[in-house]
XYZ file of C-alpha atoms in Angstrom:
329
model
C 0.089 -0.164 0.248
C 1.301 3.349 -0.332
C 0.126 6.273 0.972
C 0.456 10.047 -0.270
C -0.249 13.507 1.252
C 2.856 16.304 -0.316
C 2.691 19.411 0.595
C -0.715 20.929 -0.146
C 0.905 24.186 -0.224
C 0.711 25.093 -4.868
C -3.107 23.266 -3.674
C -4.551 25.133 -1.076
C -7.029 27.670 -1.562
C -5.604 30.965 0.714
C -1.553 30.228 -1.375
C -0.305 30.977 -4.369
C -1.429 28.407 -6.365
C 1.379 27.349 -8.281
C 0.027 24.140 -8.544
C 3.160 21.774 -11.295
C 4.809 24.340 -11.621
C 5.736 24.678 -8.011
C 8.844 23.100 -6.803
C 6.918 22.148 -4.019
C 5.187 19.315 -6.068
C 8.548 17.505 -7.572
C 8.068 14.867 -5.061
C 4.945 13.599 -6.536
C 5.477 13.980 -9.893
C 9.032 11.737 -9.948
C 5.893 9.339 -7.269
C 3.170 9.426 -10.687
C 7.070 9.131 -13.146
C 7.745 6.346 -11.134
C 4.799 4.020 -10.659
C 3.970 2.866 -14.262
C 7.226 1.400 -14.685
C 7.384 -0.588 -11.068
C 7.333 -4.367 -11.985
C 5.077 -4.491 -9.083
C 2.339 -2.310 -8.507
C 0.907 -1.176 -4.877
C -2.314 -3.046 -4.320
C -3.962 -0.099 -2.501
C -2.972 3.727 -3.224
C -5.010 5.874 -0.106
C -3.695 9.887 -1.217
C -4.450 13.295 1.364
C -4.971 16.975 -0.028
C -6.429 20.364 1.017
C -9.601 21.275 -0.712
C -8.550 22.867 -3.778
C -6.339 19.574 -5.657
C -9.177 18.192 -7.413
C -9.684 20.790 -9.602
C -5.602 20.783 -9.997
C -3.258 19.569 -12.575
C -1.858 17.506 -10.175
C -4.628 15.977 -9.745
C -5.322 15.566 -13.085
C -1.880 13.621 -13.861
C -2.405 11.674 -11.015
C -6.061 10.277 -12.600
C -4.712 9.409 -15.024
C -1.440 7.711 -13.844
C -3.865 5.368 -11.622
C -5.522 5.016 -15.319
C -2.479 3.774 -17.557
C -1.360 1.374 -13.859
C -4.182 -0.341 -14.324
C -6.706 0.717 -10.571
C -10.224 1.405 -9.794
C -9.786 4.915 -7.926
C -12.822 6.427 -5.361
C -12.598 10.505 -5.175
C -13.775 12.205 -1.749
C -14.319 15.463 0.630
C -14.687 14.755 3.278
C -14.614 16.404 7.177
C -14.884 13.875 9.616
C -18.554 15.996 10.468
C -19.751 13.162 8.370
C -18.640 10.447 11.344
C -20.711 13.453 13.619
C -16.946 14.428 15.505
C -17.595 18.062 16.537
C -14.908 19.099 13.919
C -14.424 21.136 10.969
C -11.609 19.680 8.591
C -12.085 19.414 4.653
C -9.582 17.165 3.310
C -10.082 16.057 -0.655
C -9.154 11.507 -0.103
C -8.972 9.410 -3.018
C -8.674 5.702 -2.530
C -7.045 3.537 -6.094
C -6.534 -0.381 -5.659
C -5.607 -2.528 -9.141
C -8.321 -3.223 -11.709
C -9.145 -7.036 -10.625
C -10.323 -6.037 -7.433
C -13.553 -4.155 -7.716
C -14.876 -1.470 -4.880
C -18.070 -2.916 -2.888
C -19.916 0.496 -3.518
C -20.049 2.664 -7.770
C -19.770 5.914 -7.553
C -18.302 6.748 -10.517
C -16.496 10.113 -12.061
C -18.303 11.733 -8.474
C -16.607 12.792 -5.770
C -18.044 11.924 -3.048
C -18.863 13.877 -0.540
C -20.418 11.232 2.591
C -19.265 7.962 2.846
C -21.043 5.613 1.012
C -22.987 3.973 3.309
C -24.312 6.602 4.853
C -27.468 9.333 2.960
C -26.538 12.284 1.743
C -25.846 15.189 3.656
C -29.046 17.536 1.985
C -31.356 14.395 3.711
C -29.909 14.592 6.964
C -29.449 17.799 7.508
C -33.519 18.619 6.518
C -34.768 15.615 8.815
C -32.563 17.295 11.268
C -33.747 19.746 11.306
C -36.887 19.551 10.722
C -36.623 16.737 14.323
C -36.064 19.486 16.315
C -38.313 22.571 14.818
C -40.699 20.317 15.744
C -39.762 18.816 18.826
C -38.563 22.556 20.478
C -40.617 24.672 17.752
C -37.784 27.219 17.180
C -36.664 28.253 13.864
C -33.209 28.909 12.800
C -33.356 32.179 12.156
C -33.492 34.110 9.056
C -32.918 37.915 7.931
C -32.602 38.919 11.721
C -30.305 39.561 13.704
C -28.725 41.318 16.925
C -28.202 45.279 17.442
C -25.263 45.414 19.063
C -26.452 48.329 20.815
C -29.787 47.683 21.010
C -31.007 47.324 24.584
C -32.457 43.540 24.043
C -30.173 40.424 24.374
C -33.285 38.820 21.453
C -35.856 40.253 20.731
C -36.928 40.323 16.650
C -34.084 41.875 15.309
C -34.571 43.315 11.529
C -34.134 42.946 8.100
C -30.212 43.261 6.740
C -29.267 42.661 3.742
C -27.176 39.361 3.351
C -23.110 41.299 3.434
C -24.514 43.154 6.874
C -23.370 42.458 9.866
C -23.987 41.230 13.041
C -22.851 41.285 16.491
C -19.342 39.959 16.411
C -18.438 40.783 13.251
C -20.764 37.661 11.986
C -22.609 37.564 8.574
C -26.147 36.488 8.595
C -24.930 33.572 6.458
C -22.432 33.374 9.228
C -24.708 32.884 11.950
C -27.675 30.647 9.852
C -24.549 27.844 8.652
C -23.209 27.496 12.853
C -26.996 26.783 13.724
C -27.218 24.415 11.261
C -24.000 23.058 12.807
C -25.296 23.575 16.629
C -29.059 21.715 15.563
C -27.479 18.674 14.139
C -27.822 16.004 16.286
C -26.487 13.043 14.652
C -23.092 14.852 15.931
C -21.695 14.718 19.444
C -20.750 18.144 21.788
C -17.382 19.173 21.778
C -17.730 18.524 25.361
C -17.083 14.393 24.911
C -13.927 15.271 23.839
C -12.464 17.622 26.313
C -11.088 16.763 29.518
C -11.684 17.822 32.947
C -11.007 21.597 34.417
C -8.604 22.278 36.534
C -5.758 24.315 37.827
C -3.414 23.514 34.650
C -6.384 25.292 32.874
C -5.101 28.247 33.141
C -1.900 28.350 31.348
C -4.365 27.857 27.883
C -6.690 30.961 28.931
C -6.796 33.627 26.158
C -3.973 37.017 27.227
C -5.631 40.288 27.359
C -3.486 41.009 24.147
C -5.417 38.299 21.940
C -8.965 39.013 23.708
C -8.500 43.040 23.264
C -7.728 42.344 19.393
C -9.103 39.660 18.204
C -13.120 39.282 20.426
C -14.722 39.777 17.191
C -13.041 37.446 15.099
C -13.138 34.391 17.275
C -14.760 31.867 16.422
C -16.184 30.910 20.052
C -17.813 27.429 20.700
C -19.328 26.506 24.368
C -18.746 22.622 25.544
C -22.453 21.479 25.192
C -21.716 22.775 21.020
C -21.650 20.112 18.114
C -18.773 22.445 15.897
C -15.337 23.746 15.779
C -13.506 25.376 13.231
C -10.755 22.989 11.853
C -6.790 23.603 14.585
C -3.868 24.402 12.252
C -1.167 24.151 13.122
C -0.749 28.465 14.525
C -3.359 27.066 16.905
C -2.276 29.355 20.014
C 0.692 31.386 18.160
C -1.261 32.938 16.122
C -5.363 33.662 16.787
C -7.553 34.181 13.530
C -8.568 31.892 11.557
C -6.019 28.634 14.066
C -9.033 26.507 15.242
C -11.784 27.926 17.598
C -11.171 28.601 21.499
C -13.729 28.156 24.563
C -16.137 29.570 26.567
C -16.064 27.673 29.774
C -18.818 30.327 31.530
C -21.445 28.841 29.703
C -24.027 30.049 31.487
C -23.257 33.622 30.579
C -24.669 34.795 26.219
C -22.319 35.959 23.638
C -25.592 38.783 22.386
C -24.787 40.094 26.493
C -21.085 39.886 25.946
C -20.679 42.068 23.148
C -23.656 44.339 23.692
C -22.386 47.564 22.873
C -18.496 46.695 23.921
C -17.135 49.248 22.005
C -18.951 52.172 23.723
C -15.763 50.536 26.032
C -12.908 51.476 28.140
C -9.997 49.247 27.674
C -10.204 48.009 30.593
C -14.555 47.508 30.720
C -13.633 46.408 27.925
C -11.516 43.992 28.495
C -13.144 43.241 32.472
C -16.153 41.865 29.969
C -14.857 39.408 27.978
C -13.038 38.354 30.712
C -15.867 37.080 31.997
C -16.505 34.176 29.658
C -13.896 32.984 30.550
C -12.325 31.352 26.788
C -9.852 29.330 26.638
C -7.761 27.294 23.883
C -8.849 23.789 24.184
C -6.152 21.372 25.139
C -3.728 18.986 23.092
C -4.701 15.946 24.500
C -7.892 17.961 23.707
C -7.154 18.740 19.938
C -5.918 14.599 19.222
C -9.331 13.637 20.949
C -11.139 15.180 18.269
C -8.357 13.620 15.651
C -9.534 10.742 17.131
C -6.606 9.592 18.374
C -6.499 7.231 20.764
C -6.398 7.611 24.904
C -3.043 6.172 25.721
C -1.470 8.181 22.373
C 0.699 10.795 23.978
C 3.627 13.355 23.380
C 6.855 12.960 24.953
C 8.059 15.109 27.553
C 9.855 17.282 26.078
C 8.111 17.877 23.151
C 6.417 22.010 23.969
C 2.843 22.748 23.610
C 3.843 25.662 20.586
C 5.054 22.300 19.243
C 2.780 19.622 20.033
C -0.280 22.177 18.293
C 2.194 21.922 15.567
C 1.900 18.568 14.756
C -1.371 17.994 14.908
C -2.429 20.705 13.026
C -0.752 18.619 10.427
C -2.702 15.739 11.125
C -5.097 13.633 9.825
C -8.992 12.903 11.144
C -8.011 9.182 12.746
C -11.301 6.931 12.387
C -11.713 9.772 7.861
C -8.681 7.383 7.835
C -9.751 3.957 8.726
C -12.985 4.557 7.362
C -11.255 4.974 4.135
C -8.966 1.868 4.324
C -11.536 -0.453 5.132
C -13.441 -0.046 1.789
C -9.860 -0.010 0.696
C -8.923 -3.203 2.181
C -12.873 -5.152 2.330
């Protein structure tokens, strides 16, 4: 079996997208060059990369080579959420086996966004949302928002254009997306992946400087949430866009903290934000969300920063395990 995870920088959507012209693709192109010349081809291949690889020239060369060598292949765009794990980590995967070996499912020419034995995403989302609305009578937000300068924490709100901002610099679309994720009862709550609180947790609290500078950009979740954003290797070192932070003061509403906060002095603002008790997820908690077993651990000499960097480059164990079972089953 060949397992491949080529450098993602040439394909990432926020990069230069140099594709095959990027020198970091050379090692991957070398593999594609020698594969047809091997006396004994591998029985199985599994490749992973970022979303964006599926539209690249490198992907086209990969598929062309696999066909030339007689492989059957299947492509996927998968996130751990499809397995009920509350962490968004969308990745491109390809599994391939020699033509004499058939897959137990058939989806030629498709990039699957779920495993073959699961319902389509739209079907699951509709069923879960309908069930929740029926039980609770609560409907997701439409074009309403919470006015950060109004006298209430909710109210009826008022209609906005799609690009308008709600409290904490979120658009209406982003707010709806978060509600949909948290209402998906097929996904576990974050509390199932958290460590017990203790004195050592104080080292993970966001420093005052980060609170004041990035408060309106943070993706804040609570233990009862069913979502978290992708943790990158820069988590805790950089704040913006590197992963969610945990609000441990669950009894507080974000709206009540962020309401009119820009009118306060720096000291008052910091005092109000501190009541949320925001902290980073610990490396063990990130590892839990990645599916690493309880016995997994780091050597004592590995710093917290190094642990985050390693985890930020990791794949979800459960997703990869299921792909391998499809490949070899």
